mmCIF file of C-alpha atoms in Angstrom:
data_model
loop_
_atom_site.group_PDB
_atom_site.id
_atom_site.type_symbol
_atom_site.label_atom_id
_atom_site.label_comp_id
_atom_site.label_asym_id
_atom_site.label_seq_id
_atom_site.Cartn_x
_atom_site.Cartn_y
_atom_site.Cartn_z
ATOM 1 C CA UNK A 437 234.882 177.144 54.397
ATOM 2 C CA UNK A 438 236.669 174.657 56.635
ATOM 3 C CA UNK A 439 234.350 172.542 58.886
ATOM 4 C CA UNK A 440 236.129 173.767 62.011
ATOM 5 C CA UNK A 441 235.515 177.411 60.959
ATOM 6 C CA UNK A 442 231.858 176.607 60.460
ATOM 7 C CA UNK A 443 231.624 175.104 63.905
ATOM 8 C CA UNK A 444 233.396 178.120 65.396
ATOM 9 C CA UNK A 445 230.847 180.450 63.803
ATOM 10 C CA UNK A 446 228.041 178.329 65.225
ATOM 11 C CA UNK A 447 229.533 178.489 68.691
ATOM 12 C CA UNK A 448 229.797 182.292 68.466
ATOM 13 C CA UNK A 449 226.172 182.568 67.389
ATOM 14 C CA UNK A 450 225.071 180.208 70.167
ATOM 15 C CA UNK A 451 226.913 182.317 72.784
ATOM 16 C CA UNK A 452 225.337 185.544 71.535
ATOM 17 C CA UNK A 453 221.938 183.888 71.587
ATOM 18 C CA UNK A 454 222.432 182.570 75.127
ATOM 19 C CA UNK A 455 223.530 185.968 76.425
ATOM 20 C CA UNK A 456 220.404 187.847 75.417
ATOM 21 C CA UNK A 457 219.852 189.079 78.910
ATOM 22 C CA UNK A 458 216.907 189.469 81.136
ATOM 23 C CA UNK A 459 218.451 192.292 83.131
ATOM 24 C CA UNK A 460 215.667 192.827 85.660
ATOM 25 C CA UNK A 461 217.371 193.111 89.047
ATOM 26 C CA UNK A 462 220.637 192.501 87.212
ATOM 27 C CA UNK A 463 220.053 188.717 87.035
ATOM 28 C CA UNK A 464 221.349 186.801 84.055
ATOM 29 C CA UNK A 465 219.074 183.873 83.049
ATOM 30 C CA UNK A 466 220.751 182.569 79.866
ATOM 31 C CA UNK A 467 219.045 180.047 77.586
ATOM 32 C CA UNK A 468 221.994 177.817 76.657
ATOM 33 C CA UNK A 469 220.041 175.214 74.729
ATOM 34 C CA UNK A 470 221.605 176.259 71.431
ATOM 35 C CA UNK A 471 225.078 176.212 73.043
ATOM 36 C CA UNK A 472 224.494 172.658 74.308
ATOM 37 C CA UNK A 473 223.237 171.577 70.912
ATOM 38 C CA UNK A 474 226.344 172.867 69.036
ATOM 39 C CA UNK A 475 228.791 171.507 71.635
ATOM 40 C CA UNK A 476 227.156 168.088 71.228
ATOM 41 C CA UNK A 477 228.535 167.971 67.645
ATOM 42 C CA UNK A 478 232.095 169.192 68.411
ATOM 43 C CA UNK A 479 235.113 166.942 68.169
ATOM 44 C CA UNK A 480 236.804 166.196 71.493
ATOM 45 C CA UNK A 481 240.147 167.218 69.986
ATOM 46 C CA UNK A 482 241.628 170.765 70.218
ATOM 47 C CA UNK A 483 239.971 171.503 73.528
ATOM 48 C CA UNK A 484 242.281 174.412 74.223
ATOM 49 C CA UNK A 485 241.116 176.109 70.984
ATOM 50 C CA UNK A 486 237.426 175.623 71.832
ATOM 51 C CA UNK A 487 237.898 176.883 75.393
ATOM 52 C CA UNK A 488 239.703 179.991 74.292
ATOM 53 C CA UNK A 489 236.987 180.684 71.668
ATOM 54 C CA UNK A 490 234.171 180.325 74.255
ATOM 55 C CA UNK A 491 236.027 182.430 76.846
ATOM 56 C CA UNK A 492 236.744 185.258 74.332
ATOM 57 C CA UNK A 493 233.228 185.608 72.953
ATOM 58 C CA UNK A 494 231.580 185.409 76.345
ATOM 59 C CA UNK A 495 233.802 188.336 77.356
ATOM 60 C CA UNK A 496 232.942 190.257 74.136
ATOM 61 C CA UNK A 497 229.237 189.671 74.695
ATOM 62 C CA UNK A 498 229.451 190.891 78.295
ATOM 63 C CA UNK A 499 231.093 194.157 77.234
ATOM 64 C CA UNK A 500 227.682 195.405 76.112
ATOM 65 C CA UNK A 501 226.188 194.530 79.470
ATOM 66 C CA UNK A 502 227.780 196.242 82.437
ATOM 67 C CA UNK A 503 225.912 196.193 85.766
ATOM 68 C CA UNK A 504 227.345 199.606 86.504
ATOM 69 C CA UNK A 505 225.254 201.076 83.669
ATOM 70 C CA UNK A 506 221.983 199.592 84.956
ATOM 71 C CA UNK A 507 219.589 201.240 87.264
ATOM 72 C CA UNK A 508 219.598 198.464 89.861
ATOM 73 C CA UNK A 509 223.134 198.109 91.270
ATOM 74 C CA UNK A 510 222.703 196.073 94.435
ATOM 75 C CA UNK A 511 222.492 192.535 93.084
ATOM 76 C CA UNK A 512 225.438 190.690 91.540
ATOM 77 C CA UNK A 513 225.660 189.226 88.061
ATOM 78 C CA UNK A 514 224.230 185.694 87.971
ATOM 79 C CA UNK A 515 226.139 182.527 87.026
ATOM 80 C CA UNK A 516 226.281 181.308 83.430
ATOM 81 C CA UNK A 517 226.613 177.706 84.659
ATOM 82 C CA UNK A 518 228.173 175.529 81.867
ATOM 83 C CA UNK A 519 229.407 178.586 80.006
ATOM 84 C CA UNK A 520 231.321 179.768 83.096
ATOM 85 C CA UNK A 521 233.491 176.621 83.060
ATOM 86 C CA UNK A 522 235.584 178.483 80.423
ATOM 87 C CA UNK A 523 235.653 181.750 82.284
ATOM 88 C CA UNK A 524 238.993 183.461 82.968
ATOM 89 C CA UNK A 525 237.717 184.276 86.498
ATOM 90 C CA UNK A 526 238.553 181.500 88.993
ATOM 91 C CA UNK A 527 235.655 182.581 91.275
ATOM 92 C CA UNK A 528 233.207 182.058 88.439
ATOM 93 C CA UNK A 529 234.644 178.704 87.486
ATOM 94 C CA UNK A 530 234.404 177.554 91.109
ATOM 95 C CA UNK A 531 230.833 178.828 91.458
ATOM 96 C CA UNK A 532 229.768 177.187 88.192
ATOM 97 C CA UNK A 533 231.158 173.810 89.325
ATOM 98 C CA UNK A 534 229.336 174.047 92.687
ATOM 99 C CA UNK A 535 226.037 174.790 90.964
ATOM 100 C CA UNK A 536 226.167 171.894 88.493
ATOM 101 C CA UNK A 537 223.826 169.035 89.244
ATOM 102 C CA UNK A 538 222.000 166.245 87.428
ATOM 103 C CA UNK A 539 223.532 164.746 84.300
ATOM 104 C CA UNK A 540 226.064 166.247 81.944
ATOM 105 C CA UNK A 541 224.215 167.157 78.707
ATOM 106 C CA UNK A 542 226.924 165.931 76.385
ATOM 107 C CA UNK A 543 230.509 164.616 76.242
ATOM 108 C CA UNK A 544 232.101 167.980 75.458
ATOM 109 C CA UNK A 545 230.712 169.720 78.549
ATOM 110 C CA UNK A 546 231.550 166.709 80.761
ATOM 111 C CA UNK A 547 235.142 166.900 79.488
ATOM 112 C CA UNK A 548 235.212 170.596 80.488
ATOM 113 C CA UNK A 549 234.368 169.566 84.034
ATOM 114 C CA UNK A 550 237.193 167.003 84.059
ATOM 115 C CA UNK A 551 239.692 169.523 82.637
ATOM 116 C CA UNK A 552 239.086 171.633 85.763
ATOM 117 C CA UNK A 553 240.855 168.874 87.719
ATOM 118 C CA UNK A 554 244.022 170.401 86.252
ATOM 119 C CA UNK A 555 242.989 174.020 86.951
ATOM 120 C CA UNK A 556 245.631 176.428 88.244
ATOM 121 C CA UNK A 557 243.339 177.413 91.192
ATOM 122 C CA UNK A 558 243.256 174.827 94.015
ATOM 123 C CA UNK A 559 239.711 175.755 95.034
ATOM 124 C CA UNK A 560 238.532 175.129 91.469
ATOM 125 C CA UNK A 561 240.150 171.690 91.456
ATOM 126 C CA UNK A 562 238.386 170.844 94.740
ATOM 127 C CA UNK A 563 235.036 172.006 93.242
ATOM 128 C CA UNK A 564 235.770 169.929 90.096
ATOM 129 C CA UNK A 565 236.248 166.751 92.240
ATOM 130 C CA UNK A 566 232.940 167.336 94.009
ATOM 131 C CA UNK A 567 231.149 168.115 90.776
ATOM 132 C CA UNK A 568 232.559 164.967 89.098
ATOM 133 C CA UNK A 569 231.252 162.807 91.972
ATOM 134 C CA UNK A 570 227.765 164.268 91.597
ATOM 135 C CA UNK A 571 227.529 164.188 87.808
ATOM 136 C CA UNK A 572 228.876 160.646 87.384
ATOM 137 C CA UNK A 573 225.830 159.163 89.077
ATOM 138 C CA UNK A 574 223.372 160.299 86.434
ATOM 139 C CA UNK A 575 225.434 161.022 83.319
ATOM 140 C CA UNK A 576 225.109 158.717 80.326
ATOM 141 C CA UNK A 577 227.914 156.056 80.430
ATOM 142 C CA UNK A 578 228.624 156.880 76.758
ATOM 143 C CA UNK A 579 229.448 160.478 77.712
ATOM 144 C CA UNK A 580 231.592 159.189 80.571
ATOM 145 C CA UNK A 581 233.575 156.866 78.240
ATOM 146 C CA UNK A 582 234.160 159.777 75.855
ATOM 147 C CA UNK A 583 235.462 161.848 78.806
ATOM 148 C CA UNK A 584 237.826 159.059 79.903
ATOM 149 C CA UNK A 585 238.987 158.633 76.326
ATOM 150 C CA UNK A 586 240.218 162.261 76.274
ATOM 151 C CA UNK A 587 241.300 162.630 79.926
ATOM 152 C CA UNK A 588 243.265 159.450 80.725
ATOM 153 C CA UNK A 589 245.959 160.026 78.049
ATOM 154 C CA UNK A 590 246.627 163.427 79.724
ATOM 155 C CA UNK A 591 247.472 161.689 83.071
ATOM 156 C CA UNK A 592 251.139 162.695 82.981
ATOM 157 C CA UNK A 593 250.843 166.002 81.087
ATOM 158 C CA UNK A 594 248.335 167.488 83.577
ATOM 159 C CA UNK A 595 250.965 168.452 86.040
ATOM 160 C CA UNK A 596 248.684 170.540 88.356
ATOM 161 C CA UNK A 597 246.424 167.573 88.997
ATOM 162 C CA UNK A 598 247.196 166.161 92.449
ATOM 163 C CA UNK A 599 246.750 162.756 93.986
ATOM 164 C CA UNK A 600 243.161 163.439 95.098
ATOM 165 C CA UNK A 601 242.176 164.476 91.598
ATOM 166 C CA UNK A 602 243.782 161.357 90.126
ATOM 167 C CA UNK A 603 241.928 159.126 92.626
ATOM 168 C CA UNK A 604 238.592 160.783 91.787
ATOM 169 C CA UNK A 605 239.203 160.090 88.070
ATOM 170 C CA UNK A 606 240.113 156.446 88.649
ATOM 171 C CA UNK A 607 237.142 155.967 91.002
ATOM 172 C CA UNK A 608 234.855 156.365 88.015
ATOM 173 C CA UNK A 609 236.058 152.916 86.749
ATOM 174 C CA UNK A 610 234.589 151.238 89.856
ATOM 175 C CA UNK A 611 231.112 151.485 88.241
ATOM 176 C CA UNK A 612 230.477 148.215 86.407
ATOM 177 C CA UNK A 613 228.471 149.803 83.566
ATOM 178 C CA UNK A 614 231.219 152.343 82.843
ATOM 179 C CA UNK A 615 233.966 149.681 83.008
ATOM 180 C CA UNK A 616 232.015 147.467 80.570
ATOM 181 C CA UNK A 617 231.361 150.382 78.186
ATOM 182 C CA UNK A 618 235.054 151.349 78.212
ATOM 183 C CA UNK A 619 236.123 147.756 77.610
ATOM 184 C CA UNK A 620 233.811 147.526 74.545
ATOM 185 C CA UNK A 621 235.103 150.884 73.245
ATOM 186 C CA UNK A 622 238.723 149.785 73.613
ATOM 187 C CA UNK A 623 238.199 146.463 71.877
ATOM 188 C CA UNK A 624 236.188 147.820 68.928
ATOM 189 C CA UNK A 625 238.136 151.070 68.233
ATOM 190 C CA UNK A 626 240.112 150.949 65.009
ATOM 191 C CA UNK A 627 242.005 154.166 65.882
ATOM 192 C CA UNK A 628 242.957 156.219 68.907
ATOM 193 C CA UNK A 629 245.317 155.791 71.878
ATOM 194 C CA UNK A 630 243.931 152.446 72.977
ATOM 195 C CA UNK A 631 247.178 150.949 74.312
ATOM 196 C CA UNK A 632 247.890 154.121 76.323
ATOM 197 C CA UNK A 633 244.340 154.017 77.791
ATOM 198 C CA UNK A 634 244.768 150.313 78.562
ATOM 199 C CA UNK A 635 247.995 151.038 80.471
ATOM 200 C CA UNK A 636 246.387 153.835 82.456
ATOM 201 C CA UNK A 637 243.381 151.705 83.414
ATOM 202 C CA UNK A 638 245.935 149.130 84.541
ATOM 203 C CA UNK A 639 246.458 151.287 87.630
ATOM 204 C CA UNK A 640 243.208 149.694 88.853
ATOM 205 C CA UNK A 641 242.119 146.036 88.976
ATOM 206 C CA UNK A 642 239.123 146.502 86.762
ATOM 207 C CA UNK A 643 240.523 144.636 83.733
ATOM 208 C CA UNK A 644 242.719 142.068 85.523
ATOM 209 C CA UNK A 645 240.373 139.138 84.773
ATOM 210 C CA UNK A 646 239.724 139.958 81.104
ATOM 211 C CA UNK A 647 243.252 140.630 79.776
ATOM 212 C CA UNK A 648 243.018 137.640 77.473
ATOM 213 C CA UNK A 649 239.820 139.058 75.952
ATOM 214 C CA UNK A 650 241.801 142.089 74.851
ATOM 215 C CA UNK A 651 244.685 139.974 73.634
ATOM 216 C CA UNK A 652 242.515 137.739 71.460
ATOM 217 C CA UNK A 653 239.684 139.980 70.228
ATOM 218 C CA UNK A 654 240.842 143.626 70.191
ATOM 219 C CA UNK A 655 240.778 145.200 66.757
ATOM 220 C CA UNK A 656 243.978 147.271 67.112
ATOM 221 C CA UNK A 657 247.212 145.190 66.945
ATOM 222 C CA UNK A 658 248.921 147.586 69.373
ATOM 223 C CA UNK A 659 246.341 146.754 72.075
ATOM 224 C CA UNK A 660 246.586 143.010 71.424
ATOM 225 C CA UNK A 661 250.365 143.173 71.701
ATOM 226 C CA UNK A 662 250.133 145.220 74.896
ATOM 227 C CA UNK A 663 247.619 142.808 76.459
ATOM 228 C CA UNK A 664 249.747 139.779 75.569
ATOM 229 C CA UNK A 665 252.797 141.416 77.143
ATOM 230 C CA UNK A 666 250.864 142.247 80.320
ATOM 231 C CA UNK A 667 249.566 138.664 80.491
ATOM 232 C CA UNK A 668 252.877 136.877 79.918
ATOM 233 C CA UNK A 669 254.905 139.214 82.179
ATOM 234 C CA UNK A 670 252.132 139.115 84.844
ATOM 235 C CA UNK A 671 252.328 142.882 85.407
ATOM 236 C CA UNK A 672 251.010 146.213 84.245
ATOM 237 C CA UNK A 673 253.716 148.811 83.629
ATOM 238 C CA UNK A 674 252.759 152.473 83.491
ATOM 239 C CA UNK A 675 254.405 155.884 83.647
ATOM 240 C CA UNK A 676 253.983 157.979 86.786
ATOM 241 C CA UNK A 677 256.072 160.960 85.711
ATOM 242 C CA UNK A 678 259.425 162.041 84.401
ATOM 243 C CA UNK A 679 262.807 162.707 85.915
ATOM 244 C CA UNK A 680 266.081 164.275 84.689
ATOM 245 C CA UNK A 681 268.923 161.952 83.763
ATOM 246 C CA UNK A 682 272.496 163.090 83.057
ATOM 247 C CA UNK A 683 273.770 162.367 79.552
ATOM 248 C CA UNK A 684 277.115 164.116 80.028
ATOM 249 C CA UNK A 685 277.868 166.086 83.222
ATOM 250 C CA UNK A 686 281.002 167.637 81.769
ATOM 251 C CA UNK A 687 278.923 169.232 78.994
ATOM 252 C CA UNK A 688 275.913 169.930 81.240
ATOM 253 C CA UNK A 689 273.719 167.740 78.967
ATOM 254 C CA UNK A 690 270.691 165.939 80.471
ATOM 255 C CA UNK A 691 267.414 164.493 79.300
ATOM 256 C CA UNK A 692 264.042 163.599 80.745
ATOM 257 C CA UNK A 693 263.235 159.915 81.146
ATOM 258 C CA UNK A 694 259.919 158.357 82.226
ATOM 259 C CA UNK A 695 259.465 156.948 85.727
ATOM 260 C CA UNK A 696 258.025 153.439 85.333
ATOM 261 C CA UNK A 697 256.003 151.651 88.019
ATOM 262 C CA UNK A 698 254.636 148.101 87.811
ATOM 263 C CA UNK A 699 251.720 146.359 89.387
ATOM 264 C CA UNK A 700 251.625 142.546 89.506
ATOM 265 C CA UNK A 701 248.592 140.593 88.371
ATOM 266 C CA UNK A 702 247.494 136.972 88.530
ATOM 267 C CA UNK A 703 247.541 135.105 85.214
ATOM 268 C CA UNK A 704 244.359 133.313 84.244
ATOM 269 C CA UNK A 705 244.334 130.455 81.676
ATOM 270 C CA UNK A 706 246.969 128.352 79.961
ATOM 271 C CA UNK A 707 250.244 130.116 79.200
ATOM 272 C CA UNK A 708 251.105 127.626 76.468
ATOM 273 C CA UNK A 709 247.751 128.007 74.715
ATOM 274 C CA UNK A 710 247.891 131.801 74.813
ATOM 275 C CA UNK A 711 251.472 131.770 73.503
ATOM 276 C CA UNK A 712 250.359 129.588 70.616
ATOM 277 C CA UNK A 713 247.585 132.069 69.801
ATOM 278 C CA UNK A 714 250.055 134.959 69.895
ATOM 279 C CA UNK A 715 252.367 133.080 67.487
ATOM 280 C CA UNK A 716 249.472 132.609 65.027
ATOM 281 C CA UNK A 717 248.255 136.219 65.315
ATOM 282 C CA UNK A 718 247.786 138.143 62.056
ATOM 283 C CA UNK A 719 249.902 141.117 63.204
ATOM 284 C CA UNK A 720 253.761 141.101 63.178
ATOM 285 C CA UNK A 721 253.690 143.351 66.208
ATOM 286 C CA UNK A 722 251.936 140.630 68.270
ATOM 287 C CA UNK A 723 254.153 137.881 66.817
ATOM 288 C CA UNK A 724 257.263 139.876 67.863
ATOM 289 C CA UNK A 725 256.016 139.862 71.476
ATOM 290 C CA UNK A 726 255.420 136.157 71.145
ATOM 291 C CA UNK A 727 258.980 135.662 69.973
ATOM 292 C CA UNK A 728 260.368 137.505 72.957
ATOM 293 C CA UNK A 729 258.246 135.514 75.390
ATOM 294 C CA UNK A 730 259.193 132.239 73.643
ATOM 295 C CA UNK A 731 262.899 132.902 74.163
ATOM 296 C CA UNK A 732 262.281 133.677 77.865
ATOM 297 C CA UNK A 733 260.141 130.590 78.413
ATOM 298 C CA UNK A 734 262.115 127.992 76.386
ATOM 299 C CA UNK A 735 262.884 125.888 79.461
ATOM 300 C CA UNK A 736 259.238 125.758 80.560
ATOM 301 C CA UNK A 737 257.478 124.881 77.310
ATOM 302 C CA UNK A 738 258.734 121.362 76.727
ATOM 303 C CA UNK A 739 258.230 119.891 73.238
ATOM 304 C CA UNK A 740 255.952 122.763 72.186
ATOM 305 C CA UNK A 741 258.934 125.115 72.231
ATOM 306 C CA UNK A 742 260.412 123.559 69.066
ATOM 307 C CA UNK A 743 257.100 123.725 67.232
ATOM 308 C CA UNK A 744 256.565 127.402 68.034
ATOM 309 C CA UNK A 745 260.201 128.286 67.288
ATOM 310 C CA UNK A 746 259.960 126.630 63.875
ATOM 311 C CA UNK A 747 256.751 128.528 63.133
ATOM 312 C CA UNK A 748 258.339 131.852 64.019
ATOM 313 C CA UNK A 749 261.526 131.103 62.108
ATOM 314 C CA UNK A 750 259.542 130.737 58.914
ATOM 315 C CA UNK A 751 257.681 134.032 59.421
ATOM 316 C CA UNK A 752 257.778 136.455 56.436
ATOM 317 C CA UNK A 753 258.569 139.327 58.789
ATOM 318 C CA UNK A 754 262.319 139.480 59.373
ATOM 319 C CA UNK A 755 262.091 140.876 62.916
ATOM 320 C CA UNK A 756 259.874 137.905 63.869
ATOM 321 C CA UNK A 757 261.850 135.232 62.029
ATOM 322 C CA UNK A 758 265.074 136.411 63.764
ATOM 323 C CA UNK A 759 263.535 135.639 67.132
ATOM 324 C CA UNK A 760 262.447 132.210 65.876
ATOM 325 C CA UNK A 761 265.844 131.414 64.526
ATOM 326 C CA UNK A 762 267.482 132.437 67.772
ATOM 327 C CA UNK A 763 265.118 130.119 69.677
ATOM 328 C CA UNK A 764 265.995 127.260 67.344
ATOM 329 C CA UNK A 765 269.717 127.792 67.944
ATOM 330 C CA UNK A 766 269.076 127.735 71.673
ATOM 331 C CA UNK A 767 267.108 124.470 71.372
ATOM 332 C CA UNK A 768 269.515 122.845 68.905
ATOM 333 C CA UNK A 769 273.090 123.909 69.767
ATOM 334 C CA UNK A 770 275.671 123.598 66.924
ATOM 335 C CA UNK A 771 277.960 120.581 66.924
ATOM 336 C CA UNK A 772 280.979 122.435 65.649
ATOM 337 C CA UNK A 773 281.679 124.505 68.720
ATOM 338 C CA UNK A 774 285.294 125.725 69.244
ATOM 339 C CA UNK A 775 285.862 123.310 72.098
ATOM 340 C CA UNK A 776 284.866 120.240 70.111
ATOM 341 C CA UNK A 777 286.828 121.335 67.052
ATOM 342 C CA UNK A 778 290.181 121.071 68.895
ATOM 343 C CA UNK A 779 292.332 118.024 67.929
ATOM 344 C CA UNK A 780 292.867 115.303 70.557
ATOM 345 C CA UNK A 781 295.936 115.805 72.704
ATOM 346 C CA UNK A 782 297.368 112.310 71.863
ATOM 347 C CA UNK A 783 297.979 113.298 68.223
ATOM 348 C CA UNK A 784 299.781 116.566 68.884
ATOM 349 C CA UNK A 785 303.394 116.664 67.608
ATOM 350 C CA UNK A 786 306.170 116.796 70.090
ATOM 351 C CA UNK A 787 309.054 119.212 69.859
ATOM 352 C CA UNK A 788 312.514 118.939 71.466
ATOM 353 C CA UNK A 789 313.279 121.355 74.205
#
């Protein structure tokens, strides 16, 4: 059996165990310890699948328990707390968020709270903002980093999330322990959307003073290349949305293009020294960025420009060596230009009129 199918069966059993009701006075007091235990082992991918599974089997379990069939009909059904975050009823989702307190028990359930920032009910989004503010104070920073790892790449795809919800998500990065934990995770991750996360965090100033740390020590080449580009261009560039652009009005053809916004930063350290490190980087992706910056900064590098251009021109990667060769041509213009190749005017033959 596939591991995901095994986990799905475990979730179903945990839900059935949790919804073994104490129906005195029609109050539900679920024991969700088994549900918390199994969600602690779930992958943070395919959240939509897990949410649908939880919502479906809660509804199936509740079919056997109808308050109308009970003797006591005056008191309402109690809240299922963390389970109700996946409920199809907006009132239950809102109530569950308002009742949450303390620390999130694991990363999966904390991510469920954050996903409610994109809920289709405005009142639920408001409750999610308030719950996030309460939970972040006591939740383990490791769970918080896991949540940011999943949520920040969805910044532009969560179209129902408003400006207040975005600010509440970015406000989490103001906590020094969370910022440090996220920095360590970004630098040591061998896979994942690290460059996307780095760009999204660039909306704040939390990493402005440590950009060179990412450029020199991050494991993923894509993050090192991104950090070098941010450093040399002195700005973070990130996507704030998409807009339609005409391709051919006569044919009614158009496409969506990203809306880019930049935020300027102050460079720290020697530009020449960091450019030299980028040229000597082990990844061609980083060396390509170095080649682009070298061409732009030829007039400001002095004698070092020729050394770096020669190094790039001899690179085994063709896309890198092309940049180095172009820089060499700019530094050492050819002597056989068309103007100099023209014969002197004194030696031109004369023709009768």
